[in-house]
Tab-separated table of N, CA and C in Angstrom:
chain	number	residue	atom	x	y	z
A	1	UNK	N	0.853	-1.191	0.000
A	1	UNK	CA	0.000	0.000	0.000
A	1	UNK	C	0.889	1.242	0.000
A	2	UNK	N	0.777	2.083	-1.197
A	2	UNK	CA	1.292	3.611	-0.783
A	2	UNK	C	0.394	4.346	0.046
A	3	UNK	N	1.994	5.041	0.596
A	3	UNK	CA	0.878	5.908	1.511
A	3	UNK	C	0.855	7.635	0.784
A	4	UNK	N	0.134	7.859	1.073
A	4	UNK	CA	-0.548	9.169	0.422
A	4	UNK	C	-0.221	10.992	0.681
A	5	UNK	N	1.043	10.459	1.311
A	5	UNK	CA	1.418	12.542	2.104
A	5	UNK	C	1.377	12.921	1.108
A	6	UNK	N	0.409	13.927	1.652
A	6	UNK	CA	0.325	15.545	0.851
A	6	UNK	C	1.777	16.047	0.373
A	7	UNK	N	1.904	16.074	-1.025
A	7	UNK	CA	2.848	16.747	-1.460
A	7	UNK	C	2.762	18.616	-2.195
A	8	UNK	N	3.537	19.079	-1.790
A	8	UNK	CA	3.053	20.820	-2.799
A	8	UNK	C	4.373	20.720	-3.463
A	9	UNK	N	3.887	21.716	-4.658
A	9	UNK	CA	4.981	22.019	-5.432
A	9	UNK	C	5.331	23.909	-5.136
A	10	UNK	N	6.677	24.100	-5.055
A	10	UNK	CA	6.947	25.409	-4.410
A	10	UNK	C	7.495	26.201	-5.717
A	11	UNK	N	7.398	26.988	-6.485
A	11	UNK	CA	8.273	27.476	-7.351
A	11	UNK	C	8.697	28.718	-6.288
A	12	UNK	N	10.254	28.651	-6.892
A	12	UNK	CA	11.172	30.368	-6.284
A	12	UNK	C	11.851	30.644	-7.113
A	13	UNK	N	11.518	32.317	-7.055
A	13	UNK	CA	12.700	33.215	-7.851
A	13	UNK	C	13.869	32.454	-7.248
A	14	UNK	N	14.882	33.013	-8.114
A	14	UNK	CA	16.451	32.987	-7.810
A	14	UNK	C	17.218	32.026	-6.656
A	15	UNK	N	16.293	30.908	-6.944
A	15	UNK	CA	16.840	29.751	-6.470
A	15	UNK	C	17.737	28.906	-7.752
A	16	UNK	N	19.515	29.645	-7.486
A	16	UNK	CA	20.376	29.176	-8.162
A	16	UNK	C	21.557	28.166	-8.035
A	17	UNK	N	21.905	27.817	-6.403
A	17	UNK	CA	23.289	27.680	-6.639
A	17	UNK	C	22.537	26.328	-5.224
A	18	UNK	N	23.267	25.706	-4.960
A	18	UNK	CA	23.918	24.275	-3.733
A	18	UNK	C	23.141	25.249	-2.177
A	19	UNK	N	24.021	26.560	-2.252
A	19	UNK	CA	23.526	27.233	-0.901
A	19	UNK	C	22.640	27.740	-1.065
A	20	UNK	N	21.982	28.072	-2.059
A	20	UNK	CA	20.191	28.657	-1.717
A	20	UNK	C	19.637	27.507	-1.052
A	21	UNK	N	19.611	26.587	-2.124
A	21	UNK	CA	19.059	25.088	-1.748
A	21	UNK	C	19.060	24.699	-0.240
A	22	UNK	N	20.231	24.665	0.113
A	22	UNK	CA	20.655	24.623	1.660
A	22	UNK	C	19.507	25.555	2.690
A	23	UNK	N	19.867	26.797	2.405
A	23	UNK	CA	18.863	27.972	2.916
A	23	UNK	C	17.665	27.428	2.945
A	24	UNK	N	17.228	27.727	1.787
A	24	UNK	CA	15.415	27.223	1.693
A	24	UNK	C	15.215	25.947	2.459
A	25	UNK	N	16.083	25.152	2.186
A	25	UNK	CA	15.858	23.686	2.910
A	25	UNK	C	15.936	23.754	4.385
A	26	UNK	N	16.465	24.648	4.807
A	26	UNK	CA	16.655	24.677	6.364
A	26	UNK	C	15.417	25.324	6.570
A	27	UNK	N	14.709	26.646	6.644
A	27	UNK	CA	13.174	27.052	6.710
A	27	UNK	C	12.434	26.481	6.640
A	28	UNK	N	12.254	25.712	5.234
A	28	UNK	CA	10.969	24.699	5.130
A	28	UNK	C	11.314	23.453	6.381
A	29	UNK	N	12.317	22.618	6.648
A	29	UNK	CA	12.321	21.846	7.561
A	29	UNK	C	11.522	22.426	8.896
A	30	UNK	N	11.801	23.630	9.165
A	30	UNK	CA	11.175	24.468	10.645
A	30	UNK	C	9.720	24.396	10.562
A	31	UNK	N	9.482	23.826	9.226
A	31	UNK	CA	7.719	23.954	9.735
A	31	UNK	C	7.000	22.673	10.144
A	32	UNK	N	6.313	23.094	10.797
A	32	UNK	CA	5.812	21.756	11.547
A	32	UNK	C	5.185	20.575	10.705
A	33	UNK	N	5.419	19.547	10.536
A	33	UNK	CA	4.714	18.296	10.134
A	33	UNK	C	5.466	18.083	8.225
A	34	UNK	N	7.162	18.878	8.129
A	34	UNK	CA	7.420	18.318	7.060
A	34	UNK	C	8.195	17.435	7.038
A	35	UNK	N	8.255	16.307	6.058
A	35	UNK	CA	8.763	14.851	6.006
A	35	UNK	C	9.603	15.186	5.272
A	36	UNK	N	9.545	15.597	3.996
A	36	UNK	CA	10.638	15.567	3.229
A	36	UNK	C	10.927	17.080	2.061
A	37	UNK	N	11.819	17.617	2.220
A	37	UNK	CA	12.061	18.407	1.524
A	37	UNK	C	13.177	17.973	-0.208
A	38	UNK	N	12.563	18.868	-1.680
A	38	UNK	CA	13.614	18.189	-2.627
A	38	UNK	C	13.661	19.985	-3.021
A	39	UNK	N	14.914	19.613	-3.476
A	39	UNK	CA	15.148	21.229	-4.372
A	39	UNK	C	15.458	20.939	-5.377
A	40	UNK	N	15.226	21.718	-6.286
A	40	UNK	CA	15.528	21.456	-7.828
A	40	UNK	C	15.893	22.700	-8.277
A	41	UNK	N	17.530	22.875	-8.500
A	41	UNK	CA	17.356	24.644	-8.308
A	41	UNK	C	17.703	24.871	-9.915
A	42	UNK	N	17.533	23.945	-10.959
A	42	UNK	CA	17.367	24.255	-12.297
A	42	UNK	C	16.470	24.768	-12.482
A	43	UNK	N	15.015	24.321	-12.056
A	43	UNK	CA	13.556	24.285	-12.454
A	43	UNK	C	13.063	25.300	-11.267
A	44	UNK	N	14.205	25.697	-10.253
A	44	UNK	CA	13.646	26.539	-9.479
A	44	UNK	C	12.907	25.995	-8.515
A	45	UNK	N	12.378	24.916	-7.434
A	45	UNK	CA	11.337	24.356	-7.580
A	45	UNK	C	11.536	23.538	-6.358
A	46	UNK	N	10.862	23.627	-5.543
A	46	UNK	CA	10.859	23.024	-4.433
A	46	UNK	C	9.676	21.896	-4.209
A	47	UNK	N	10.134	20.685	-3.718
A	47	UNK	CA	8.944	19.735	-3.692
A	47	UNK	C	8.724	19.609	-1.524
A	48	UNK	N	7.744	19.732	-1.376
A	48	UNK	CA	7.753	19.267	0.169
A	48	UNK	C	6.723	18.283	0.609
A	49	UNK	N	7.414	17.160	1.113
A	49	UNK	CA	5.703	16.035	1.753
A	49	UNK	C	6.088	16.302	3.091
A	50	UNK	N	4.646	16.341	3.379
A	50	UNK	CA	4.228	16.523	4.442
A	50	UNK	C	4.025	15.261	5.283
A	51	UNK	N	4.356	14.734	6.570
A	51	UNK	CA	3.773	13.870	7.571
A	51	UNK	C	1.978	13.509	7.409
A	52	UNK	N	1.457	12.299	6.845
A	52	UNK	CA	0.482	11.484	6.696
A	52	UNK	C	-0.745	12.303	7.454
A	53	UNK	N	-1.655	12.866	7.094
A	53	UNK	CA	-3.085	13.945	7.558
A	53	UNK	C	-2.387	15.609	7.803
A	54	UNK	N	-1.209	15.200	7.428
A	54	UNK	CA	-0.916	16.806	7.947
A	54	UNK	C	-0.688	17.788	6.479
A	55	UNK	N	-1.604	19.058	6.483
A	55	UNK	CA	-1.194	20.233	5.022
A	55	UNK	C	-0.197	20.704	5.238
A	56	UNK	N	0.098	21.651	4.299
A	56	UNK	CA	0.531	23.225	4.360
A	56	UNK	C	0.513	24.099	3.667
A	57	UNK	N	-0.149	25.041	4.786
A	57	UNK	CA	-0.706	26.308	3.998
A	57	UNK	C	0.373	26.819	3.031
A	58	UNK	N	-0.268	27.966	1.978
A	58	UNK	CA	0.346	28.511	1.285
A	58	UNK	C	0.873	29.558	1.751
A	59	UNK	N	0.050	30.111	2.864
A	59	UNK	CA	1.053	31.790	3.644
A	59	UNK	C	2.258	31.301	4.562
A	60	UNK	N	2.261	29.627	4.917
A	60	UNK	CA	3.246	29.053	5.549
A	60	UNK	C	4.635	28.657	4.816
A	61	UNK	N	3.966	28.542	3.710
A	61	UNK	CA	5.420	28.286	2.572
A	61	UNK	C	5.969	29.724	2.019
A	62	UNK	N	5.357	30.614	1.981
A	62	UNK	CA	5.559	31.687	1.751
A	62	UNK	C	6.369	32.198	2.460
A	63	UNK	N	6.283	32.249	4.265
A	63	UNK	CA	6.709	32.663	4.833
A	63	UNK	C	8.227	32.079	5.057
A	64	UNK	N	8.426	30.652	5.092
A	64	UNK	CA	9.651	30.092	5.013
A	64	UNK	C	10.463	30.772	3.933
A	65	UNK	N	10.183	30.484	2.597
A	65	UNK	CA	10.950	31.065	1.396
A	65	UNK	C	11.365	32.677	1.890
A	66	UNK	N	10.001	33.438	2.132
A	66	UNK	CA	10.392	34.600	2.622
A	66	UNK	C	11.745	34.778	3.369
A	67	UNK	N	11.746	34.282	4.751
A	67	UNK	CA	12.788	34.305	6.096
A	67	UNK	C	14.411	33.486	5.328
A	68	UNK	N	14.239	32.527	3.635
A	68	UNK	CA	15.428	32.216	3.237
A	68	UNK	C	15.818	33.396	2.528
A	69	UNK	N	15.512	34.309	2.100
A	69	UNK	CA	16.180	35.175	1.603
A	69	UNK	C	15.067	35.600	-0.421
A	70	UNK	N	13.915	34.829	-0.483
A	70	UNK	CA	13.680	34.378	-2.102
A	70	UNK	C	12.103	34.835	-2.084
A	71	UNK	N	11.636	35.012	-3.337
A	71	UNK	CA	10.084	34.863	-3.282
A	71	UNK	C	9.538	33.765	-3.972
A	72	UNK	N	8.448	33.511	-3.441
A	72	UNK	CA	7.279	32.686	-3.906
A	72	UNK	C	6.880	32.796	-5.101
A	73	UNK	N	7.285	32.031	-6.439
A	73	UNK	CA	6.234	32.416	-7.641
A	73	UNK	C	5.122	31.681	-7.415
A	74	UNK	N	4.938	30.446	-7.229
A	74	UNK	CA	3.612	29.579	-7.600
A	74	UNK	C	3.671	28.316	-5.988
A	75	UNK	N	2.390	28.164	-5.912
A	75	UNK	CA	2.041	27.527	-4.616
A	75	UNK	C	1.060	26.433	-4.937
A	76	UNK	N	1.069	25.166	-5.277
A	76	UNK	CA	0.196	23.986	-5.450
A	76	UNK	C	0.358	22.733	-4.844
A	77	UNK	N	-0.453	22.354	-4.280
A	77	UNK	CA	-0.761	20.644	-4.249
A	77	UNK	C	-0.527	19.735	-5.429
A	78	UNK	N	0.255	18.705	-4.924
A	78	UNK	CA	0.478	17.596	-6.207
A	78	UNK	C	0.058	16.539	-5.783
A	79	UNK	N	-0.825	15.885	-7.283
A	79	UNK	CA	-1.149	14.359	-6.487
A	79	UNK	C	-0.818	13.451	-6.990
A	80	UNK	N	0.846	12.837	-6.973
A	80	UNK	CA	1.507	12.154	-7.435
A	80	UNK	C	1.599	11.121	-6.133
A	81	UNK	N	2.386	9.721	-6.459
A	81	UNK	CA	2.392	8.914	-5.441
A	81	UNK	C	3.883	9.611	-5.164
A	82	UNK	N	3.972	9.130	-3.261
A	82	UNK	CA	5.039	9.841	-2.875
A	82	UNK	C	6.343	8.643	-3.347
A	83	UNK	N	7.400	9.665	-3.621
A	83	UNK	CA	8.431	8.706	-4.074
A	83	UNK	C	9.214	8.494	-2.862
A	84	UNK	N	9.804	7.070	-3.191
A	84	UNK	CA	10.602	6.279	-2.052
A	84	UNK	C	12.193	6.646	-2.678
């Protein structure tokens, strides 16, 4: 059986180099109930699953990216199976 965490897809400006990645990845970890953080700093693009019944808001991802130094272009839910 897969299990089903809520995944969002994060797009950010000027997410370019190893240490943005780092940055952003350290914020988003601070929020409560995330499992797994991916960066993709070609595509700009942050993937985050969340811990099994648990969301996250969009003013909550916002605010992380915010406090790394970047802005928010685009904020969505994905409903892909979570990858192992």
């Amino acid at each position: 059986v897969w299990a089903q965490s809520p995944r969002y897809q994060v797009g950010v400006d000027g997410l370019s180099c190893p240490f943005c990645a780092y940055g952003i990845e350290k914020q988003i970890h601070k929020l409560d109930g995330v499992k797994q953080v991916k960066v993709d700093t070609g595509k700009g693009q942050v993937v985050i699953t969340m811990d099994d019944g648990r969301t996250l808001e969009k003013a909550q991802a916002e605010a992380a990216v915010k406090r790394s130094g970047f802005s928010m272009r685009s904020f969505e839910q994905s409903h892909g199976r979570e990858e192992k």
